[in-house]
Every structure is written in C-alpha cells, then in structure tokens.
mmCIF file of C-alpha atoms (C1' of nucleotides) in Angstrom:
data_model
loop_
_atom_site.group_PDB
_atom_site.id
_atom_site.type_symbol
_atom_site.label_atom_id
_atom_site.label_comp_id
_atom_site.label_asym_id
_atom_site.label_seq_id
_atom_site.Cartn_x
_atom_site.Cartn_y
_atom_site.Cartn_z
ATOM 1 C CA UNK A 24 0.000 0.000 0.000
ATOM 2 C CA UNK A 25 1.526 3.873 -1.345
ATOM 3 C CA UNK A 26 -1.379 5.461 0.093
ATOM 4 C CA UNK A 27 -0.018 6.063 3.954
ATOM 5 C CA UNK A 28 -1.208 8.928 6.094
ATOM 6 C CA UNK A 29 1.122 11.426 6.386
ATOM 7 C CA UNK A 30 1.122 15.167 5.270
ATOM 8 C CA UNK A 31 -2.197 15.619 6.350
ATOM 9 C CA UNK A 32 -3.096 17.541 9.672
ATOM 10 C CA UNK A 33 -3.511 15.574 12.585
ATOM 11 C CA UNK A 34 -6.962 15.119 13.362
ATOM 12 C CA UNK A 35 -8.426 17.873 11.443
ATOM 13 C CA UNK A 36 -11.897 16.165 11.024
ATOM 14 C CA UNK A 37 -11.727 12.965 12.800
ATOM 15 C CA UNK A 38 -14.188 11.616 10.620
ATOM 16 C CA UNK A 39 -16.864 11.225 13.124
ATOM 17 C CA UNK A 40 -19.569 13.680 13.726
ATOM 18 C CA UNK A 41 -20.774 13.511 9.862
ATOM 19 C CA UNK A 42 -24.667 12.275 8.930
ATOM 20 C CA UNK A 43 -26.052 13.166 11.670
ATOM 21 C CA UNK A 44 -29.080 15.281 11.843
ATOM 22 C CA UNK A 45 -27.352 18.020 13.863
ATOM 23 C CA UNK A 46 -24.384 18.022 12.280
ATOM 24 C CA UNK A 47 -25.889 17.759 8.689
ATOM 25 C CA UNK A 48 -22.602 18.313 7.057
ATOM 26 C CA UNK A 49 -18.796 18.467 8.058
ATOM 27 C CA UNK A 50 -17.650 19.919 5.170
ATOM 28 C CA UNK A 51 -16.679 17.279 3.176
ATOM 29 C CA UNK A 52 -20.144 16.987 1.221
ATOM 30 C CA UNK A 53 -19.038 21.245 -0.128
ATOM 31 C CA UNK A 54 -15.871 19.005 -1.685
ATOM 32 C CA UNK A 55 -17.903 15.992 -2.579
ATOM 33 C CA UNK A 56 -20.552 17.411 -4.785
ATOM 34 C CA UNK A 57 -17.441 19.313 -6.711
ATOM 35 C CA UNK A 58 -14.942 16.423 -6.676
ATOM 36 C CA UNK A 59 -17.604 13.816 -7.142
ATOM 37 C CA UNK A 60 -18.909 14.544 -10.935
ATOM 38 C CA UNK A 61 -16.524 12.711 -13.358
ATOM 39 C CA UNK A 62 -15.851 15.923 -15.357
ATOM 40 C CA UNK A 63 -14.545 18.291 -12.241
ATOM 41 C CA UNK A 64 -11.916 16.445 -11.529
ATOM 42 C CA UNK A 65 -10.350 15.704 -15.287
ATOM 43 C CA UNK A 66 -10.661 19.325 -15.454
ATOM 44 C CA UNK A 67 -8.707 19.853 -12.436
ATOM 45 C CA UNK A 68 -6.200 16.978 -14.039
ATOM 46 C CA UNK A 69 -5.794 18.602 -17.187
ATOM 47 C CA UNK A 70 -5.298 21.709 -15.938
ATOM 48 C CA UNK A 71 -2.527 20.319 -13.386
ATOM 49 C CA UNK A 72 -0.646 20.284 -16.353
ATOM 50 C CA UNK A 73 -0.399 23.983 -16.659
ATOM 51 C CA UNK A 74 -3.065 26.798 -18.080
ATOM 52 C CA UNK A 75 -5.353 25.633 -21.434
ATOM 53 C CA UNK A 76 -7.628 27.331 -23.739
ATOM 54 C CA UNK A 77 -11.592 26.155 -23.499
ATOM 55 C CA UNK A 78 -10.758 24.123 -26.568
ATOM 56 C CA UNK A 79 -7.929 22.578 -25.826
ATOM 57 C CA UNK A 80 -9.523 21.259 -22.190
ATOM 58 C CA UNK A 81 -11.928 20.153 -24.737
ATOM 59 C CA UNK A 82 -10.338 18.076 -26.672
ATOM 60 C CA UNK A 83 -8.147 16.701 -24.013
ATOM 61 C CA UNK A 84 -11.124 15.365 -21.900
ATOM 62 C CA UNK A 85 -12.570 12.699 -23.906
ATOM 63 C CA UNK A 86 -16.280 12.702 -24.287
ATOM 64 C CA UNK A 87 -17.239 15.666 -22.003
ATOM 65 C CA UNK A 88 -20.045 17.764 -24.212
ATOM 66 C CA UNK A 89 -19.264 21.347 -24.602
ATOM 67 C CA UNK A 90 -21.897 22.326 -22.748
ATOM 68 C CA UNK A 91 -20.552 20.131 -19.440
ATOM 69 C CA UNK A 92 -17.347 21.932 -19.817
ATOM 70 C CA UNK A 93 -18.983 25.118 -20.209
ATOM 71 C CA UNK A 94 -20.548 24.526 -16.365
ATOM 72 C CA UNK A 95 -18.017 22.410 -15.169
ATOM 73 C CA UNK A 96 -15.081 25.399 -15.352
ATOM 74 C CA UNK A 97 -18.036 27.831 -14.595
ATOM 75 C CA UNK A 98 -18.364 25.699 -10.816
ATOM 76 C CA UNK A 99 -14.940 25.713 -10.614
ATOM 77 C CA UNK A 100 -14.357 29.633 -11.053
ATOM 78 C CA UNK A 101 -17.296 29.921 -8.862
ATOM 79 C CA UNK A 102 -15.926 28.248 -5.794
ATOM 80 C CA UNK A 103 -12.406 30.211 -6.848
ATOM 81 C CA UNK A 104 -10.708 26.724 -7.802
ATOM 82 C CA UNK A 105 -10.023 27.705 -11.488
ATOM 83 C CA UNK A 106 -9.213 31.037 -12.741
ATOM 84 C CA UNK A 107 -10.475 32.508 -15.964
ATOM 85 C CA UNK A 108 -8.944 34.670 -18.274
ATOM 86 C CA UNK A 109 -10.896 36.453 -20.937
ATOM 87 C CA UNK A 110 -8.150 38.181 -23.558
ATOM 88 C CA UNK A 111 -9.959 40.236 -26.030
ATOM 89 C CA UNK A 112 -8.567 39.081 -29.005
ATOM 90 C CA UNK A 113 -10.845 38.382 -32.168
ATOM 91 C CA UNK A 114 -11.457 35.331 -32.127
ATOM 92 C CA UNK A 115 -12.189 35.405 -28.666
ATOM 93 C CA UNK A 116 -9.145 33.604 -26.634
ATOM 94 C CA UNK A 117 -9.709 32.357 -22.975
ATOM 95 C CA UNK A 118 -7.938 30.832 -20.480
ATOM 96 C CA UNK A 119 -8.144 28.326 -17.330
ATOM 97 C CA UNK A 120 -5.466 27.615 -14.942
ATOM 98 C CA UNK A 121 -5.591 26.586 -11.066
ATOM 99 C CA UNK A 122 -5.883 28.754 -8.569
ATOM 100 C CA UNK A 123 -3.627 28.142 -5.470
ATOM 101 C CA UNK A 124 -6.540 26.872 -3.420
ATOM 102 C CA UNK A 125 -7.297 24.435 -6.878
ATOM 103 C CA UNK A 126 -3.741 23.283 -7.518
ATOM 104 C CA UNK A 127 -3.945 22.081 -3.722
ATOM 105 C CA UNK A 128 -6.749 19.766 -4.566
ATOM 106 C CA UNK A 129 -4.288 18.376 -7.314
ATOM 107 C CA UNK A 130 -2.443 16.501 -4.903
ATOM 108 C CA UNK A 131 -5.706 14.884 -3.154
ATOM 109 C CA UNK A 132 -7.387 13.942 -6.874
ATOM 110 C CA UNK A 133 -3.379 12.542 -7.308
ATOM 111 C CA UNK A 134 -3.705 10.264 -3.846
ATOM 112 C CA UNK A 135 -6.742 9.524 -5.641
ATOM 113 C CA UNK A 136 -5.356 8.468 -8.758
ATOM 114 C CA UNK A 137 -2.688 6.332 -6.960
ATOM 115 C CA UNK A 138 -4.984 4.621 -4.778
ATOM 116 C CA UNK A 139 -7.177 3.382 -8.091
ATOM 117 C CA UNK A 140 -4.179 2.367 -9.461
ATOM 118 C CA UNK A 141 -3.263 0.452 -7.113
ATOM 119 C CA UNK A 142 -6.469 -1.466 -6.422
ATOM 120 C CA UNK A 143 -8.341 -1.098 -9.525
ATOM 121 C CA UNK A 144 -7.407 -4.822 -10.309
ATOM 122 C CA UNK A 145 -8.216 -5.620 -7.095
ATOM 123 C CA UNK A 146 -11.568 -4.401 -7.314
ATOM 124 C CA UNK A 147 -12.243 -5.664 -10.398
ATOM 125 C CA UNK A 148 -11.210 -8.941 -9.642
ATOM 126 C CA UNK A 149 -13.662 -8.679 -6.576
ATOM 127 C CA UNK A 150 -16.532 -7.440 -8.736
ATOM 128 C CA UNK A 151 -15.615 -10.938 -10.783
ATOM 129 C CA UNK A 152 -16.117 -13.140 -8.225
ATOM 130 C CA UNK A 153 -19.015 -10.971 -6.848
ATOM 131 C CA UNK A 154 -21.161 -11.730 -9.791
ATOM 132 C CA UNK A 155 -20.440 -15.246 -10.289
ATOM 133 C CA UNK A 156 -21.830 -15.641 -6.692
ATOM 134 C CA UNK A 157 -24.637 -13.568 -7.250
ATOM 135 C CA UNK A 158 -25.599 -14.833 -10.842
ATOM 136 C CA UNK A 159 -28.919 -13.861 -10.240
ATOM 137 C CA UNK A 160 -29.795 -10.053 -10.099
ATOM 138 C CA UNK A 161 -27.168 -7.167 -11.550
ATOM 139 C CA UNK A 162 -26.509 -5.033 -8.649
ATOM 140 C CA UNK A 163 -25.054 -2.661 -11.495
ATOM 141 C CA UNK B 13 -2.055 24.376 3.960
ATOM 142 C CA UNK B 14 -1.778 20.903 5.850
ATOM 143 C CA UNK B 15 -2.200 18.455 2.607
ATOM 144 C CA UNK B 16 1.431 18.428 1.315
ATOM 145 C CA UNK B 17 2.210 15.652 -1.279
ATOM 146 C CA UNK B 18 3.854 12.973 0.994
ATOM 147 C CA UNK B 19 3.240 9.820 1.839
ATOM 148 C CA UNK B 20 1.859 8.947 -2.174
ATOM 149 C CA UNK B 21 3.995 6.635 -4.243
ATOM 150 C CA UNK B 22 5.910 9.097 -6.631
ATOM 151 C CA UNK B 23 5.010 9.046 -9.805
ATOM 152 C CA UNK B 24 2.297 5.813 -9.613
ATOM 153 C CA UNK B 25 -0.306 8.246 -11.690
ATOM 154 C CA UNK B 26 1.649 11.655 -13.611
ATOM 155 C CA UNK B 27 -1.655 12.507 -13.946
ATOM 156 C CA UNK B 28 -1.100 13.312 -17.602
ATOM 157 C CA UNK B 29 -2.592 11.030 -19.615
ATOM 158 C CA UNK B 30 -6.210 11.077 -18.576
ATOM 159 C CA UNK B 31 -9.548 11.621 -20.718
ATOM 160 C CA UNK B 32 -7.818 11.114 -23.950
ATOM 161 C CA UNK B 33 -9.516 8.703 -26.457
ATOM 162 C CA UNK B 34 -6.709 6.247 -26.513
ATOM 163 C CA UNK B 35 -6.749 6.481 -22.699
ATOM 164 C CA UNK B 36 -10.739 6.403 -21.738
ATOM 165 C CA UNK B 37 -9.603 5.893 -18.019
ATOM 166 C CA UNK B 38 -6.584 6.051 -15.957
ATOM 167 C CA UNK B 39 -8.211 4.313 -13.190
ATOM 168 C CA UNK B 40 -9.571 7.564 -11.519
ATOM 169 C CA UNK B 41 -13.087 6.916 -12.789
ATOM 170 C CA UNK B 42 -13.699 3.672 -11.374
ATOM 171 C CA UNK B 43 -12.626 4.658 -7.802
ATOM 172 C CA UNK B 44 -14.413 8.186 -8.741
ATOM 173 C CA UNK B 45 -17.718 6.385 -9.811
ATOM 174 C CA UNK B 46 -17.363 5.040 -6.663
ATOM 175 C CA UNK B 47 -16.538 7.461 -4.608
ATOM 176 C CA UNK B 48 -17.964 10.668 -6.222
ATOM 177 C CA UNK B 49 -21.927 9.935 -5.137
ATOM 178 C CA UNK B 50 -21.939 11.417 -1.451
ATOM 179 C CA UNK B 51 -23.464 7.983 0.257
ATOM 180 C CA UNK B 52 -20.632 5.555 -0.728
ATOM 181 C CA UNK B 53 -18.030 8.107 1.126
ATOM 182 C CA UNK B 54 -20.731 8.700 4.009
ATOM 183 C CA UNK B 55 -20.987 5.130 4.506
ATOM 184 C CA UNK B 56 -17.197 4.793 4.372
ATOM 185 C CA UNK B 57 -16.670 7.252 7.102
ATOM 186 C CA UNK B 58 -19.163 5.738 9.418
ATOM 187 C CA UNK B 59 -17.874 2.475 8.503
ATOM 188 C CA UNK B 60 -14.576 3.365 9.756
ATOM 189 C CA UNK B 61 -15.604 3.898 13.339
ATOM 190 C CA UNK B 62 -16.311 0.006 12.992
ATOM 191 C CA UNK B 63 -18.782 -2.351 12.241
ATOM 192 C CA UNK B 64 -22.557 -1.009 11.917
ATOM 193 C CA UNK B 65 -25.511 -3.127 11.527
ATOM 194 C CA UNK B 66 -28.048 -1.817 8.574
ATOM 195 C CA UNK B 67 -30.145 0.102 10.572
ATOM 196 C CA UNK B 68 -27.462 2.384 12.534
ATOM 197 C CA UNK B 69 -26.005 3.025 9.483
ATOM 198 C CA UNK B 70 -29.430 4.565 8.175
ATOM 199 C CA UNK B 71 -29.780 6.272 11.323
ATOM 200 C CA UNK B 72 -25.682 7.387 11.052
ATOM 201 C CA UNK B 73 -26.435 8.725 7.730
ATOM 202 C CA UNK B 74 -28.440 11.476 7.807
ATOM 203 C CA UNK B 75 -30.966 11.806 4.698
ATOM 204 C CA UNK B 76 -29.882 8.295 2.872
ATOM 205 C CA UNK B 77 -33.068 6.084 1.627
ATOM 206 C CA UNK B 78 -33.224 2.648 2.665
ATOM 207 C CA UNK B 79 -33.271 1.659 -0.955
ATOM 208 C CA UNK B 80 -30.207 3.757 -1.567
ATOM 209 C CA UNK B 81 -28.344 2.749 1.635
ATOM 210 C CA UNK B 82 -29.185 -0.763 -0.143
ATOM 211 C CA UNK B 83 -27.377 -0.320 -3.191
ATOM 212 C CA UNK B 84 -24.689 1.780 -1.864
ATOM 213 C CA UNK B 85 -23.493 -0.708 0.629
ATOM 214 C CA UNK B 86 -24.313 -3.475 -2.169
ATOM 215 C CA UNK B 87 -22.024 -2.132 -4.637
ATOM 216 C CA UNK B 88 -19.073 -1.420 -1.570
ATOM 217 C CA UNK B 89 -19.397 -5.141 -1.116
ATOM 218 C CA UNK B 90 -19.496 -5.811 -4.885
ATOM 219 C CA UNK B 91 -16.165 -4.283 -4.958
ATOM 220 C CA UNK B 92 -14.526 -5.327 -2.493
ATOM 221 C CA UNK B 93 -14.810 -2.672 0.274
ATOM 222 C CA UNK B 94 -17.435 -3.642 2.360
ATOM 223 C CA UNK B 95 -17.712 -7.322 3.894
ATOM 224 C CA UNK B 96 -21.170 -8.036 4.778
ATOM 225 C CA UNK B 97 -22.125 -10.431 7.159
ATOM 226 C CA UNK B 98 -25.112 -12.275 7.951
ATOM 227 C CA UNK B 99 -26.240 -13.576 10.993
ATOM 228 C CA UNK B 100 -29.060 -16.190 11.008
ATOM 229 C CA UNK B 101 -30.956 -14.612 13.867
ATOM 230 C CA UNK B 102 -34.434 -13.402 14.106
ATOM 231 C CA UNK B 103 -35.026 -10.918 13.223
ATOM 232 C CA UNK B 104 -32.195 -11.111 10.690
ATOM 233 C CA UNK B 105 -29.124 -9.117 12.053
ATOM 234 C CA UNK B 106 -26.205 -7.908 9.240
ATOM 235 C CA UNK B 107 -23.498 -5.990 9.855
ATOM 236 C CA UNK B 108 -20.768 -4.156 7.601
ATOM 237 C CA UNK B 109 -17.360 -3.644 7.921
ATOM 238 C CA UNK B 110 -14.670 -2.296 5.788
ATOM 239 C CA UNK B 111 -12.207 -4.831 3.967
ATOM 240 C CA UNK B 112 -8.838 -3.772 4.458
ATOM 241 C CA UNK B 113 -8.587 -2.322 1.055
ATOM 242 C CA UNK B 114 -11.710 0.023 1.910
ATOM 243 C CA UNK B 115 -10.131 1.056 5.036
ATOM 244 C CA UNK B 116 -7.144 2.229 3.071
ATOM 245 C CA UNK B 117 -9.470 4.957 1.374
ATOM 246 C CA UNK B 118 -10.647 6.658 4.268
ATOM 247 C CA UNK B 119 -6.967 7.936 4.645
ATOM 248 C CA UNK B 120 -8.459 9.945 1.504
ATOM 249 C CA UNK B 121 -11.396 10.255 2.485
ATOM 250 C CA UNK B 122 -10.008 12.206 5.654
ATOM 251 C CA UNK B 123 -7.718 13.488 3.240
ATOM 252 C CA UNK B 124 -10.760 14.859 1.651
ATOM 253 C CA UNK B 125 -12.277 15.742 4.851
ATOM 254 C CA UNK B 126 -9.426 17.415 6.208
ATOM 255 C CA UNK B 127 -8.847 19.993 2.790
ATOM 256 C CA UNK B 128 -12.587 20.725 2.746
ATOM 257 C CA UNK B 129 -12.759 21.706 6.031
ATOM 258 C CA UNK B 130 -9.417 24.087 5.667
ATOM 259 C CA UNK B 131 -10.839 25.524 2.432
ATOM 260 C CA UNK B 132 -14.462 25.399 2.843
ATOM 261 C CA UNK B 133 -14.416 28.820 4.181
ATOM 262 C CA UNK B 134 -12.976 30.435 1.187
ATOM 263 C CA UNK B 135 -15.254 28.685 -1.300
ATOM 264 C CA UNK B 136 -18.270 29.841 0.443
ATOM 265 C CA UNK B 137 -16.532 33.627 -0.173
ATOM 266 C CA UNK B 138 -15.278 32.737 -3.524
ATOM 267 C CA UNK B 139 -18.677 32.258 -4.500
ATOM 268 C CA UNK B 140 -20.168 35.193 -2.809
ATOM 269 C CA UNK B 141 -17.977 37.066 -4.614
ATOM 270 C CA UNK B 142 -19.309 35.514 -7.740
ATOM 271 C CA UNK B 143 -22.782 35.661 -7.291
ATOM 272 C CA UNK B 144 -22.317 39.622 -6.682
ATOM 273 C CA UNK B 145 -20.411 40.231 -9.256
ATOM 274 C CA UNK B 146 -22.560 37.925 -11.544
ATOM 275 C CA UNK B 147 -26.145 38.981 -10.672
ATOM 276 C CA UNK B 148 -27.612 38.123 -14.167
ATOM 277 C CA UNK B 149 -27.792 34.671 -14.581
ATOM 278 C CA UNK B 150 -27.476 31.372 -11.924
ATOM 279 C CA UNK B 151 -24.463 29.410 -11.973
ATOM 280 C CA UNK B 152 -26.556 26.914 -9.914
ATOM 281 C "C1'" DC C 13 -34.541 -5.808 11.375
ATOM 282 C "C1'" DT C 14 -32.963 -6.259 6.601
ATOM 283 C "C1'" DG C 15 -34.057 -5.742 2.655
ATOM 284 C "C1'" DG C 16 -36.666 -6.610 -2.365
ATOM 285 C "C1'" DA C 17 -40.106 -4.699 -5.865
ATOM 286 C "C1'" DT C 18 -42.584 -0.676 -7.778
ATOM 287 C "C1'" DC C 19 -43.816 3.632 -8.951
ATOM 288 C "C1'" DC C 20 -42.640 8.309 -9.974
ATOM 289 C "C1'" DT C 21 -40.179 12.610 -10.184
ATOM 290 C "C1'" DG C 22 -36.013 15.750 -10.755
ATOM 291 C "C1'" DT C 23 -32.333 16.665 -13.115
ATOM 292 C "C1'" DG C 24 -27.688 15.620 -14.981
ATOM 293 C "C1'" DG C 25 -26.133 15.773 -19.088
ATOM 294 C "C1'" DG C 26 -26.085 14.829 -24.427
ATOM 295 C "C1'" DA C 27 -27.262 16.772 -29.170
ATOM 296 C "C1'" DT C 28 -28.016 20.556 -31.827
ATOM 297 C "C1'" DA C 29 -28.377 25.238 -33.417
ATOM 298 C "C1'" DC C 30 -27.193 30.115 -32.902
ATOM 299 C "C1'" DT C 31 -24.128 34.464 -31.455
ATOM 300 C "C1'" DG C 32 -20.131 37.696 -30.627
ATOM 301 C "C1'" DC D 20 -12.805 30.278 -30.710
ATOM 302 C "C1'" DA D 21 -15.807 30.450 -26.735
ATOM 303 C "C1'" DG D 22 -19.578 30.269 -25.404
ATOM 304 C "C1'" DT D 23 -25.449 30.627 -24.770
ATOM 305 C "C1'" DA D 24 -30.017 28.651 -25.497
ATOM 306 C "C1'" DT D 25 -33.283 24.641 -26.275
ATOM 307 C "C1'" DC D 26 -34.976 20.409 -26.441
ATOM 308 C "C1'" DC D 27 -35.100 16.014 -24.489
ATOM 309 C "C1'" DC D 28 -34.432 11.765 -22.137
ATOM 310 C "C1'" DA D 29 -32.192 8.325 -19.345
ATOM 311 C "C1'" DC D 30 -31.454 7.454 -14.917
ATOM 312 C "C1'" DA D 31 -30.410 8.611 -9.922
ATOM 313 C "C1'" DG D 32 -32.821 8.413 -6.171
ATOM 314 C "C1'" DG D 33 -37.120 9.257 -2.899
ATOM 315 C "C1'" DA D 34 -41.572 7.208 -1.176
ATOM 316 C "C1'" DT D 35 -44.161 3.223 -0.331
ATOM 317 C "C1'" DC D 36 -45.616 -1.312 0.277
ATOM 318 C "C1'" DC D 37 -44.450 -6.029 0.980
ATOM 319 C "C1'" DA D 38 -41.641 -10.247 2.694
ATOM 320 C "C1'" DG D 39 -38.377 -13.347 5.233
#
DNA sequence: CTGGATCCTGTGGGATACTG
DNA sequence: CAGTATCCCACAGGATCCAG
C-alpha cells in the first residue's frame, strides 16, 4: 500500500460527527458534490498540467459535451478553484489555470489516482467473483 | 495548507494522460464512480468507526433512503470494500465492515475531509464574490 | 430488522443550433 | 474560438408497500 497517512493535519476532522441530523454536514459533502462529478476532476487533471484554452480542455477530456465543460469550469471559477482569463482578441481567446486553493486539490485527486491504481485490479477482480456468486440479479 | 504531497507513491499516476480517447480511463473513474456519489463516502466514514448493523447506518447517515443505503453498501461489497455479514438470527441481524482495502481509502477520504474543512471557508466567499459580481444569470 | 419490488419525479447531461 | 439557449431523455434516487 503507497497510500499512507502522512502530510495531512492531525486530526483535522476525525471523521466522526458527519450524517447526523445536527451536524448535517462536516464539510466534506461542499468538496464531494465538486470532486464527485466525473468531469470536475479531469478538469482539475488537465489543468494540473499547466493553463489551457476552453478548446484545448476540450479536446483533451474525452467525451465531455461542450456544454458540461462550459458549467463544469463555470463551478470551478465559482468556488475560486479555477481562474479565468478572458483576452480580447478576435477570435475570442480564454484561459483556465488553477488557482492556489485548486492546484492544492491536485495533490488529493493525485492520492486519488494512486490509490485506483493500485487497487483497480483488485476491485475488479472482486466485482468478478461478486457476480459469479450472485448470478442472479445485476446489482449494477 | 496541511495536505502536502507525501506519503503517495511518486510518480504511480503523472496525472497526464487522462480523458484522452486512446486512454478512456486512468483508473480515476472507477474509484471516482465510486466514490464521487456522497453515500458511498458517508458510509465509508461511518464504517470506519467500525462495524454497523443496517439500521445504525441509516440512522448514522443522515438523509440516505433505505433503498439507496441498499445499493450503496451493495455495490461497496461488490467491490470489495465492504464485507457483509449475515447472521441467522431473528429478526435477521447484518453488519458491515470495511475490507482492508476500503479502510485504506478513508486515509483519503479524511484526506478529503481534512482539505474541505481548511478551504471550505474560502469557497463559500469565492462564491459570494461571484454571485455579486454575476447577478444576471445562476451558476446553480 | 434487513431488505426486495414498484412507482414516480427531478435533473444531470447529451445533441443541436445560434451568437459575438 | 468560446460560449449561450433549447430540447429532451435516461437514470439517480425518494416514497411506499411487501416479505423473510
């Protein structure tokens, strides 16, 4: 296992008071519901490699609809992750790049990246053997 | 900033060749899929205060359906996360624990935890910001 | 208590066409 | 190029009822 826990504060949320009723979020759903559609976070990848024009995030992220992109980097200004830069060329010429705040997600979404790595066989092999034992109904 | 870039195998993901055709995944998406809808990481992080039967889980988690708790904790087993156990009572008694390899990811998860709750502070200004000085039209 | 089966709605997100 | 505006639908997910 890569993944160990160090470099991250001591105890800073100790992963307990979360759920509950009175304490209906601890933060981590603010990150969640940014980091957790597909599209965010390739952004955020692509753009760890330095700043990119709208098209060329385009064309590097397989798949995502121009529209997507359009909100995606919108969100990501919006909560001050991404910077935009309008230059008012003709054609019009814009560009993304991190923010300090966003390049210091880069390292979490890397951890991420690592740990997937690492156990994507593992979990693959698991979902294997989960649905020979479970012929019956697709859990999905 | 407390996340610094230690403790992740160098170089395991470079983080560069992501979203391209020739590369649908890099492995982020599975564990993303996974972890990017906010029950699978809610159950994780109750999970890893120790085994929970069903129904403190759904009482842990604040807001989750019984039918999504279902398939959320369903697809944690499927892959490998989550061990489910029965035990032949009555009324039937189950309780979850993490695997060893889904214990590993709530050092991200706190990861997670940890840089949303040193940054969630300046998103929620970030996007004040915004929304005044974008009155017009909702970024949602 | 631990779910499975259904029904139903909201909305995430794709496709397409148009503008500056 | 860098978007905005529509239309539209598949599907995530809530509510409910039923069963072992």
């Amino acid at each position: 296992m890569s993944v160990t826990h160090t470099g991250v504060t001591a105890g800073a949320a100790e992963l307990e008071p979360c759920g509950q009723p009175d304490h209906p979020d601890c933060g981590i759903r603010d990150v969640l519901d940014r980091v957790g559609d597909k599209w965010s976070v390739l952004v955020i990848v692509e753009l760890a490699g330095g700043p990119r024009r709208f098209r060329q995030l385009q064309r590097a992220i397989d798949g995502i609809s121009q529209r997507m992109l359009t909100l995606t980097v919108r969100r990501l200004e919006r909560d001050g992750l991404v910077l935009r830069t309008v230059y008012p060329t003709v054609p019009a010429q814009v560009d993304y790049r991190l923010t300090e705040t966003g390049a210091s997600l880069t390292h979490l979404v890397k951890a991420l990246a690592d740990w997937s790595l690492e156990h994507r066989d593992g979990i693959a092999r698991a979902r294997r053997t989960y649905d020979d034992q479970h012929p019956e109904h697709e859990i999905r």
